[in-house]
PDB file of N, CA and C in Angstrom:
ATOM      1  N   LYS S   1    -114.776  60.443 -10.363  1.00 47.00           N
ATOM      2  CA  LYS S   1    -114.984  61.677  -8.847  1.00 47.00           C
ATOM      3  C   LYS S   1    -114.556  61.391  -7.498  1.00 47.00           C
ATOM      4  N   GLY S   2    -115.285  59.470  -8.054  1.00 47.00           N
ATOM      5  CA  GLY S   2    -115.442  59.185  -6.201  1.00 47.00           C
ATOM      6  C   GLY S   2    -114.393  58.599  -5.425  1.00 47.00           C
ATOM      7  N   SER S   3    -113.177  58.364  -6.300  1.00 50.00           N
ATOM      8  CA  SER S   3    -112.152  58.966  -5.687  1.00 50.00           C
ATOM      9  C   SER S   3    -110.977  60.326  -5.475  1.00 50.00           C
ATOM     10  N   GLN S   4    -111.679  61.015  -5.867  1.00 52.00           N
ATOM     11  CA  GLN S   4    -111.020  62.622  -5.985  1.00 52.00           C
ATOM     12  C   GLN S   4    -111.821  62.680  -4.192  1.00 52.00           C
ATOM     13  N   GLU S   5    -112.988  62.888  -4.442  1.00 52.00           N
ATOM     14  CA  GLU S   5    -113.719  62.900  -2.849  1.00 52.00           C
ATOM     15  C   GLU S   5    -113.356  62.617  -1.550  1.00 52.00           C
ATOM     16  N   SER S   6    -113.331  60.888  -1.828  1.00 56.00           N
ATOM     17  CA  SER S   6    -112.738  60.087  -0.326  1.00 56.00           C
ATOM     18  C   SER S   6    -110.579  60.710  -0.880  1.00 56.00           C
ATOM     19  N   SER S   7    -110.607  61.299  -0.944  1.00 57.00           N
ATOM     20  CA  SER S   7    -109.228  61.770  -0.903  1.00 57.00           C
ATOM     21  C   SER S   7    -109.296  63.076  -0.099  1.00 57.00           C
ATOM     22  N   GLN S   8    -109.925  63.900  -0.322  1.00 56.00           N
ATOM     23  CA  GLN S   8    -110.957  65.162  -0.347  1.00 56.00           C
ATOM     24  C   GLN S   8    -110.636  64.770   1.459  1.00 56.00           C
ATOM     25  N   GLU S   9    -112.174  63.784   1.594  1.00 61.00           N
ATOM     26  CA  GLU S   9    -112.001  63.271   2.761  1.00 61.00           C
ATOM     27  C   GLU S   9    -111.079  63.390   3.898  1.00 61.00           C
ATOM     28  N   SER S  10    -110.168  62.622   3.828  1.00 69.00           N
ATOM     29  CA  SER S  10    -109.348  61.313   4.076  1.00 69.00           C
ATOM     30  C   SER S  10    -108.090  63.246   4.541  1.00 69.00           C
ATOM     31  N   SER S  11    -107.581  63.751   3.739  1.00 73.00           N
ATOM     32  CA  SER S  11    -107.179  65.004   4.147  1.00 73.00           C
ATOM     33  C   SER S  11    -107.743  65.870   4.897  1.00 73.00           C
ATOM     34  N   GLN S  12    -108.558  65.833   4.388  1.00 71.00           N
ATOM     35  CA  GLN S  12    -109.800  66.624   5.777  1.00 71.00           C
ATOM     36  C   GLN S  12    -109.568  66.134   7.339  1.00 71.00           C
ATOM     37  N   GLU S  13    -109.616  65.580   6.964  1.00 77.00           N
ATOM     38  CA  GLU S  13    -109.572  64.318   8.113  1.00 77.00           C
ATOM     39  C   GLU S  13    -107.913  64.812   9.486  1.00 77.00           C
ATOM     40  N   ILE S  14    -107.690  64.796   7.815  1.00 75.00           N
ATOM     41  CA  ILE S  14    -106.337  64.673   8.321  1.00 75.00           C
ATOM     42  C   ILE S  14    -105.951  66.414   9.582  1.00 75.00           C
ATOM     43  N   LEU S  15    -106.197  67.129   8.474  1.00 74.00           N
ATOM     44  CA  LEU S  15    -105.449  68.100   8.682  1.00 74.00           C
ATOM     45  C   LEU S  15    -106.562  68.918  10.308  1.00 74.00           C
ATOM     46  N   LEU S  16    -108.367  67.900  10.044  1.00 77.00           N
ATOM     47  CA  LEU S  16    -108.355  68.526  11.735  1.00 77.00           C
ATOM     48  C   LEU S  16    -107.952  67.363  12.587  1.00 77.00           C
ATOM     49  N   ALA S  17    -107.018  67.008  12.639  1.00 80.00           N
ATOM     50  CA  ALA S  17    -106.540  66.260  13.652  1.00 80.00           C
ATOM     51  C   ALA S  17    -105.185  66.713  14.477  1.00 80.00           C
ATOM     52  N   LYS S  18    -104.872  67.661  13.094  1.00 85.00           N
ATOM     53  CA  LYS S  18    -103.744  68.944  13.671  1.00 85.00           C
ATOM     54  C   LYS S  18    -104.546  69.851  14.393  1.00 85.00           C
ATOM     55  N   VAL S  19    -105.921  69.974  14.601  1.00 91.00           N
ATOM     56  CA  VAL S  19    -105.858  71.607  15.426  1.00 91.00           C
ATOM     57  C   VAL S  19    -106.308  70.758  16.818  1.00 91.00           C
ATOM     58  N   SER S  20    -106.652  71.966  17.206  1.00 93.00           N
ATOM     59  CA  SER S  20    -107.199  71.896  18.931  1.00 93.00           C
ATOM     60  C   SER S  20    -107.916  71.756  18.930  1.00 93.00           C
ATOM     61  N   GLU S  21    -108.515  70.926  20.896  1.00 94.00           N
ATOM     62  CA  GLU S  21    -109.726  70.594  21.017  1.00 94.00           C
ATOM     63  C   GLU S  21    -111.130  70.830  20.360  1.00 94.00           C
ATOM     64  N   GLY S  22    -110.786  72.263  20.943  1.00 96.00           N
ATOM     65  CA  GLY S  22    -111.759  73.701  20.276  1.00 96.00           C
ATOM     66  C   GLY S  22    -111.936  73.100  19.746  1.00 96.00           C
ATOM     67  N   ALA S  23    -110.777  73.501  18.134  1.00 95.00           N
ATOM     68  CA  ALA S  23    -111.365  73.452  17.010  1.00 95.00           C
ATOM     69  C   ALA S  23    -111.974  72.466  16.862  1.00 95.00           C
ATOM     70  N   ARG S  24    -112.097  71.694  16.864  1.00 94.00           N
ATOM     71  CA  ARG S  24    -112.986  70.190  16.628  1.00 94.00           C
ATOM     72  C   ARG S  24    -113.959  70.499  17.327  1.00 94.00           C
ATOM     73  N   LYS S  25    -114.670  70.427  18.173  1.00 96.00           N
ATOM     74  CA  LYS S  25    -115.846  71.004  18.444  1.00 96.00           C
ATOM     75  C   LYS S  25    -116.350  72.167  17.642  1.00 96.00           C
ATOM     76  N   ILE S  26    -115.533  73.202  17.711  1.00 97.00           N
ATOM     77  CA  ILE S  26    -116.492  74.346  16.851  1.00 97.00           C
ATOM     78  C   ILE S  26    -116.818  73.847  15.340  1.00 97.00           C
ATOM     79  N   TYR S  27    -115.499  72.622  14.929  1.00 95.00           N
ATOM     80  CA  TYR S  27    -116.200  72.078  13.376  1.00 95.00           C
ATOM     81  C   TYR S  27    -116.941  71.520  13.809  1.00 95.00           C
ATOM     82  N   GLU S  28    -117.373  70.288  14.154  1.00 94.00           N
ATOM     83  CA  GLU S  28    -118.502  69.118  14.825  1.00 94.00           C
ATOM     84  C   GLU S  28    -119.906  70.590  14.530  1.00 94.00           C
ATOM     85  N   MET S  29    -119.845  71.628  15.303  1.00 96.00           N
ATOM     86  CA  MET S  29    -120.575  72.301  15.789  1.00 96.00           C
ATOM     87  C   MET S  29    -121.198  72.728  14.325  1.00 96.00           C
ATOM     88  N   ILE S  30    -120.338  73.667  13.548  1.00 96.00           N
ATOM     89  CA  ILE S  30    -120.337  73.998  12.551  1.00 96.00           C
ATOM     90  C   ILE S  30    -121.134  72.853  11.366  1.00 96.00           C
ATOM     91  N   SER S  31    -120.663  71.914  11.263  1.00 94.00           N
ATOM     92  CA  SER S  31    -121.111  71.222  10.385  1.00 94.00           C
ATOM     93  C   SER S  31    -122.391  70.646  10.632  1.00 94.00           C
ATOM     94  N   LYS S  32    -122.974  70.211  12.118  1.00 95.00           N
ATOM     95  CA  LYS S  32    -124.792  70.712  12.592  1.00 95.00           C
ATOM     96  C   LYS S  32    -125.386  71.379  11.694  1.00 95.00           C
ATOM     97  N   ASP S  33    -125.055  72.400  12.439  1.00 96.00           N
ATOM     98  CA  ASP S  33    -125.913  73.650  11.804  1.00 96.00           C
ATOM     99  C   ASP S  33    -125.282  74.738  11.582  1.00 96.00           C
ATOM    100  N   GLY S  34    -124.597  75.068  10.093  1.00 95.00           N
ATOM    101  CA  GLY S  34    -123.541  76.050  10.215  1.00 95.00           C
ATOM    102  C   GLY S  34    -124.431  77.955  10.497  1.00 95.00           C
ATOM    103  N   SER S  35    -125.975  78.029  11.305  1.00 95.00           N
ATOM    104  CA  SER S  35    -126.384  79.291  11.669  1.00 95.00           C
ATOM    105  C   SER S  35    -125.465  79.757  12.725  1.00 95.00           C
ATOM    106  N   LEU S  36    -125.181  78.904  13.247  1.00 95.00           N
ATOM    107  CA  LEU S  36    -124.949  79.509  14.774  1.00 95.00           C
ATOM    108  C   LEU S  36    -124.377  80.374  15.195  1.00 95.00           C
ATOM    109  N   ARG S  37    -123.628  81.588  15.862  1.00 95.00           N
ATOM    110  CA  ARG S  37    -123.308  83.077  16.305  1.00 95.00           C
ATOM    111  C   ARG S  37    -122.434  82.269  16.877  1.00 95.00           C
ATOM    112  N   ILE S  38    -121.346  83.066  16.595  1.00 96.00           N
ATOM    113  CA  ILE S  38    -120.035  83.407  18.049  1.00 96.00           C
ATOM    114  C   ILE S  38    -120.004  82.521  19.127  1.00 96.00           C
ATOM    115  N   LYS S  39    -120.748  83.872  19.921  1.00 96.00           N
ATOM    116  CA  LYS S  39    -121.888  83.771  21.148  1.00 96.00           C
ATOM    117  C   LYS S  39    -122.065  82.461  21.372  1.00 96.00           C
ATOM    118  N   ASP S  40    -123.231  81.765  20.932  1.00 96.00           N
ATOM    119  CA  ASP S  40    -124.000  80.844  20.577  1.00 96.00           C
ATOM    120  C   ASP S  40    -122.378  79.179  21.003  1.00 96.00           C
ATOM    121  N   MET S  41    -122.025  79.505  19.958  1.00 97.00           N
ATOM    122  CA  MET S  41    -120.449  78.623  20.603  1.00 97.00           C
ATOM    123  C   MET S  41    -120.160  78.595  20.961  1.00 97.00           C
ATOM    124  N   ALA S  42    -119.711  80.054  21.810  1.00 98.00           N
ATOM    125  CA  ALA S  42    -118.853  80.269  23.356  1.00 98.00           C
ATOM    126  C   ALA S  42    -119.610  79.872  24.042  1.00 98.00           C
ATOM    127  N   ALA S  43    -120.713  79.916  24.523  1.00 98.00           N
ATOM    128  CA  ALA S  43    -121.679  79.666  25.011  1.00 98.00           C
ATOM    129  C   ALA S  43    -121.454  77.952  25.329  1.00 98.00           C
ATOM    130  N   GLU S  44    -121.742  77.019  24.136  1.00 96.00           N
ATOM    131  CA  GLU S  44    -121.824  75.556  23.936  1.00 96.00           C
ATOM    132  C   GLU S  44    -121.434  75.046  24.374  1.00 96.00           C
ATOM    133  N   ILE S  45    -119.289  75.732  24.369  1.00 97.00           N
ATOM    134  CA  ILE S  45    -118.246  75.287  24.924  1.00 97.00           C
ATOM    135  C   ILE S  45    -117.778  75.920  25.997  1.00 97.00           C
ATOM    136  N   GLY S  46    -117.816  76.415  26.198  1.00 97.00           N
ATOM    137  CA  GLY S  46    -117.424  77.142  27.192  1.00 97.00           C
ATOM    138  C   GLY S  46    -116.340  77.582  28.156  1.00 97.00           C
ATOM    139  N   VAL S  47    -115.827  78.840  26.623  1.00 98.00           N
ATOM    140  CA  VAL S  47    -114.876  79.370  26.124  1.00 98.00           C
ATOM    141  C   VAL S  47    -115.495  80.767  25.832  1.00 98.00           C
ATOM    142  N   SER S  48    -114.697  81.833  25.852  1.00 98.00           N
ATOM    143  CA  SER S  48    -114.566  83.466  25.465  1.00 98.00           C
ATOM    144  C   SER S  48    -115.265  83.181  24.057  1.00 98.00           C
ATOM    145  N   THR S  49    -116.049  84.575  23.377  1.00 97.00           N
ATOM    146  CA  THR S  49    -116.407  84.799  21.796  1.00 97.00           C
ATOM    147  C   THR S  49    -114.443  85.103  21.261  1.00 97.00           C
ATOM    148  N   ARG S  50    -114.014  85.376  22.333  1.00 98.00           N
ATOM    149  CA  ARG S  50    -112.680  85.785  22.163  1.00 98.00           C
ATOM    150  C   ARG S  50    -111.615  84.178  20.973  1.00 98.00           C
ATOM    151  N   MET S  51    -111.963  83.300  22.370  1.00 98.00           N
ATOM    152  CA  MET S  51    -111.415  82.436  21.876  1.00 98.00           C
ATOM    153  C   MET S  51    -112.229  81.637  20.402  1.00 98.00           C
ATOM    154  N   VAL S  52    -113.750  81.460  20.636  1.00 98.00           N
ATOM    155  CA  VAL S  52    -114.140  81.163  19.095  1.00 98.00           C
ATOM    156  C   VAL S  52    -113.419  81.151  18.147  1.00 98.00           C
ATOM    157  N   MET S  53    -113.223  82.523  17.836  1.00 97.00           N
ATOM    158  CA  MET S  53    -112.745  83.511  16.319  1.00 97.00           C
ATOM    159  C   MET S  53    -111.519  83.250  16.361  1.00 97.00           C
ATOM    160  N   LYS S  54    -110.484  82.398  17.507  1.00 97.00           N
ATOM    161  CA  LYS S  54    -109.465  82.479  17.472  1.00 97.00           C
ATOM    162  C   LYS S  54    -108.999  80.489  16.799  1.00 97.00           C
ATOM    163  N   TYR S  55    -110.358  79.763  17.825  1.00 97.00           N
ATOM    164  CA  TYR S  55    -110.765  78.136  16.682  1.00 97.00           C
ATOM    165  C   TYR S  55    -111.133  78.587  14.893  1.00 97.00           C
ATOM    166  N   LEU S  56    -111.755  80.084  15.176  1.00 96.00           N
ATOM    167  CA  LEU S  56    -112.474  79.613  13.491  1.00 96.00           C
ATOM    168  C   LEU S  56    -111.354  80.001  12.549  1.00 96.00           C
ATOM    169  N   LYS S  57    -110.220  80.442  13.262  1.00 96.00           N
ATOM    170  CA  LYS S  57    -109.013  81.111  12.573  1.00 96.00           C
ATOM    171  C   LYS S  57    -108.111  80.119  12.454  1.00 96.00           C
ATOM    172  N   GLU S  58    -108.312  78.691  12.846  1.00 94.00           N
ATOM    173  CA  GLU S  58    -106.808  77.383  12.954  1.00 94.00           C
ATOM    174  C   GLU S  58    -108.096  76.996  12.557  1.00 94.00           C
ATOM    175  N   LEU S  59    -109.313  76.727  11.811  1.00 94.00           N
ATOM    176  CA  LEU S  59    -109.845  75.960  10.753  1.00 94.00           C
ATOM    177  C   LEU S  59    -110.149  76.776   9.221  1.00 94.00           C
ATOM    178  N   GLU S  60    -109.449  77.541   9.158  1.00 93.00           N
ATOM    179  CA  GLU S  60    -109.414  78.445   7.487  1.00 93.00           C
ATOM    180  C   GLU S  60    -108.814  77.415   7.239  1.00 93.00           C
ATOM    181  N   PRO S  61    -107.915  76.831   7.658  1.00 91.00           N
ATOM    182  CA  PRO S  61    -106.821  75.686   6.143  1.00 91.00           C
ATOM    183  C   PRO S  61    -108.548  74.489   6.285  1.00 91.00           C
ATOM    184  N   LEU S  62    -109.642  74.288   6.617  1.00 90.00           N
ATOM    185  CA  LEU S  62    -109.833  73.385   6.047  1.00 90.00           C
ATOM    186  C   LEU S  62    -111.557  73.266   6.207  1.00 90.00           C
ATOM    187  N   GLY S  63    -111.552  74.974   5.106  1.00 92.00           N
ATOM    188  CA  GLY S  63    -112.491  75.881   3.813  1.00 92.00           C
ATOM    189  C   GLY S  63    -113.957  76.773   5.152  1.00 92.00           C
ATOM    190  N   VAL S  64    -113.347  76.665   6.598  1.00 95.00           N
ATOM    191  CA  VAL S  64    -114.160  76.684   7.105  1.00 95.00           C
ATOM    192  C   VAL S  64    -114.432  78.347   6.929  1.00 95.00           C
ATOM    193  N   ARG S  65    -115.532  78.879   6.918  1.00 95.00           N
ATOM    194  CA  ARG S  65    -115.521  80.575   6.076  1.00 95.00           C
ATOM    195  C   ARG S  65    -117.755  80.758   6.799  1.00 95.00           C
ATOM    196  N   HIS S  66    -117.573  82.477   6.920  1.00 96.00           N
ATOM    197  CA  HIS S  66    -119.317  82.971   7.264  1.00 96.00           C
ATOM    198  C   HIS S  66    -119.445  83.572   5.561  1.00 96.00           C
ATOM    199  N   VAL S  67    -120.202  83.098   5.020  1.00 95.00           N
ATOM    200  CA  VAL S  67    -120.553  83.223   3.944  1.00 95.00           C
ATOM    201  C   VAL S  67    -121.765  84.842   4.688  1.00 95.00           C
ATOM    202  N   GLY S  68    -121.924  85.556   3.274  1.00 95.00           N
ATOM    203  CA  GLY S  68    -123.401  86.665   4.092  1.00 95.00           C
ATOM    204  C   GLY S  68    -123.163  87.360   5.261  1.00 95.00           C
ATOM    205  N   SER S  69    -123.833  87.823   5.135  1.00 93.00           N
ATOM    206  CA  SER S  69    -124.449  88.970   5.812  1.00 93.00           C
ATOM    207  C   SER S  69    -124.023  88.998   7.813  1.00 93.00           C
ATOM    208  N   THR S  70    -123.953  89.223   8.465  1.00 87.00           N
ATOM    209  CA  THR S  70    -123.812  89.434   9.713  1.00 87.00           C
ATOM    210  C   THR S  70    -124.493  88.823  10.328  1.00 87.00           C
ATOM    211  N   LYS S  71    -125.920  89.047  10.087  1.00 87.00           N
ATOM    212  CA  LYS S  71    -127.007  88.590  11.253  1.00 87.00           C
ATOM    213  C   LYS S  71    -127.528  87.076  10.535  1.00 87.00           C
ATOM    214  N   LYS S  72    -127.522  87.237   9.044  1.00 90.00           N
ATOM    215  CA  LYS S  72    -128.712  86.039   8.160  1.00 90.00           C
ATOM    216  C   LYS S  72    -127.874  85.689   7.751  1.00 90.00           C
ATOM    217  N   GLY S  73    -125.629  84.804   7.463  1.00 94.00           N
ATOM    218  CA  GLY S  73    -124.669  85.281   7.691  1.00 94.00           C
ATOM    219  C   GLY S  73    -124.694  83.317   7.483  1.00 94.00           C
ATOM    220  N   ARG S  74    -124.276  82.584   7.550  1.00 96.00           N
ATOM    221  CA  ARG S  74    -123.595  81.033   8.004  1.00 96.00           C
ATOM    222  C   ARG S  74    -122.662  80.676   7.804  1.00 96.00           C
ATOM    223  N   TRP S  75    -122.534  79.430   8.927  1.00 96.00           N
ATOM    224  CA  TRP S  75    -121.217  78.796   8.513  1.00 96.00           C
ATOM    225  C   TRP S  75    -121.390  77.887   7.354  1.00 96.00           C
ATOM    226  N   VAL S  76    -119.415  77.341   6.179  1.00 95.00           N
ATOM    227  CA  VAL S  76    -120.281  76.850   5.993  1.00 95.00           C
ATOM    228  C   VAL S  76    -118.338  76.267   5.459  1.00 95.00           C
ATOM    229  N   ILE S  77    -118.550  75.218   4.948  1.00 92.00           N
ATOM    230  CA  ILE S  77    -117.047  74.270   5.531  1.00 92.00           C
ATOM    231  C   ILE S  77    -116.961  74.101   3.789  1.00 92.00           C
ATOM    232  N   GLY S  78    -115.649  74.129   3.379  1.00 85.00           N
ATOM    233  CA  GLY S  78    -114.887  73.401   1.448  1.00 85.00           C
ATOM    234  C   GLY S  78    -115.448  74.500   1.327  1.00 85.00           C
ATOM    235  N   ALA S  79    -115.497  73.963  -0.139  1.00 61.00           N
ATOM    236  CA  ALA S  79    -115.566  75.376  -1.316  1.00 61.00           C
ATOM    237  C   ALA S  79    -116.496  75.905  -1.451  1.00 61.00           C
TER     238      ALA S  79
END
């Protein structure tokens, strides 16, 4: 199990290296606080909400997705 987890982590690091700098910032923010709203992420990094949505789409191969309702849901990373 340990080697499988480390290979999964390294493949995520490789994928993360291929995304834009903005997408990496969003990934870091979500990993710290999954309850952030898109408008809060946008304000934090100084881009539009539309750009944040583009970054989130870019992060889908890394397993980033929103679960739950629009107001009470949260962002998660992974399976």
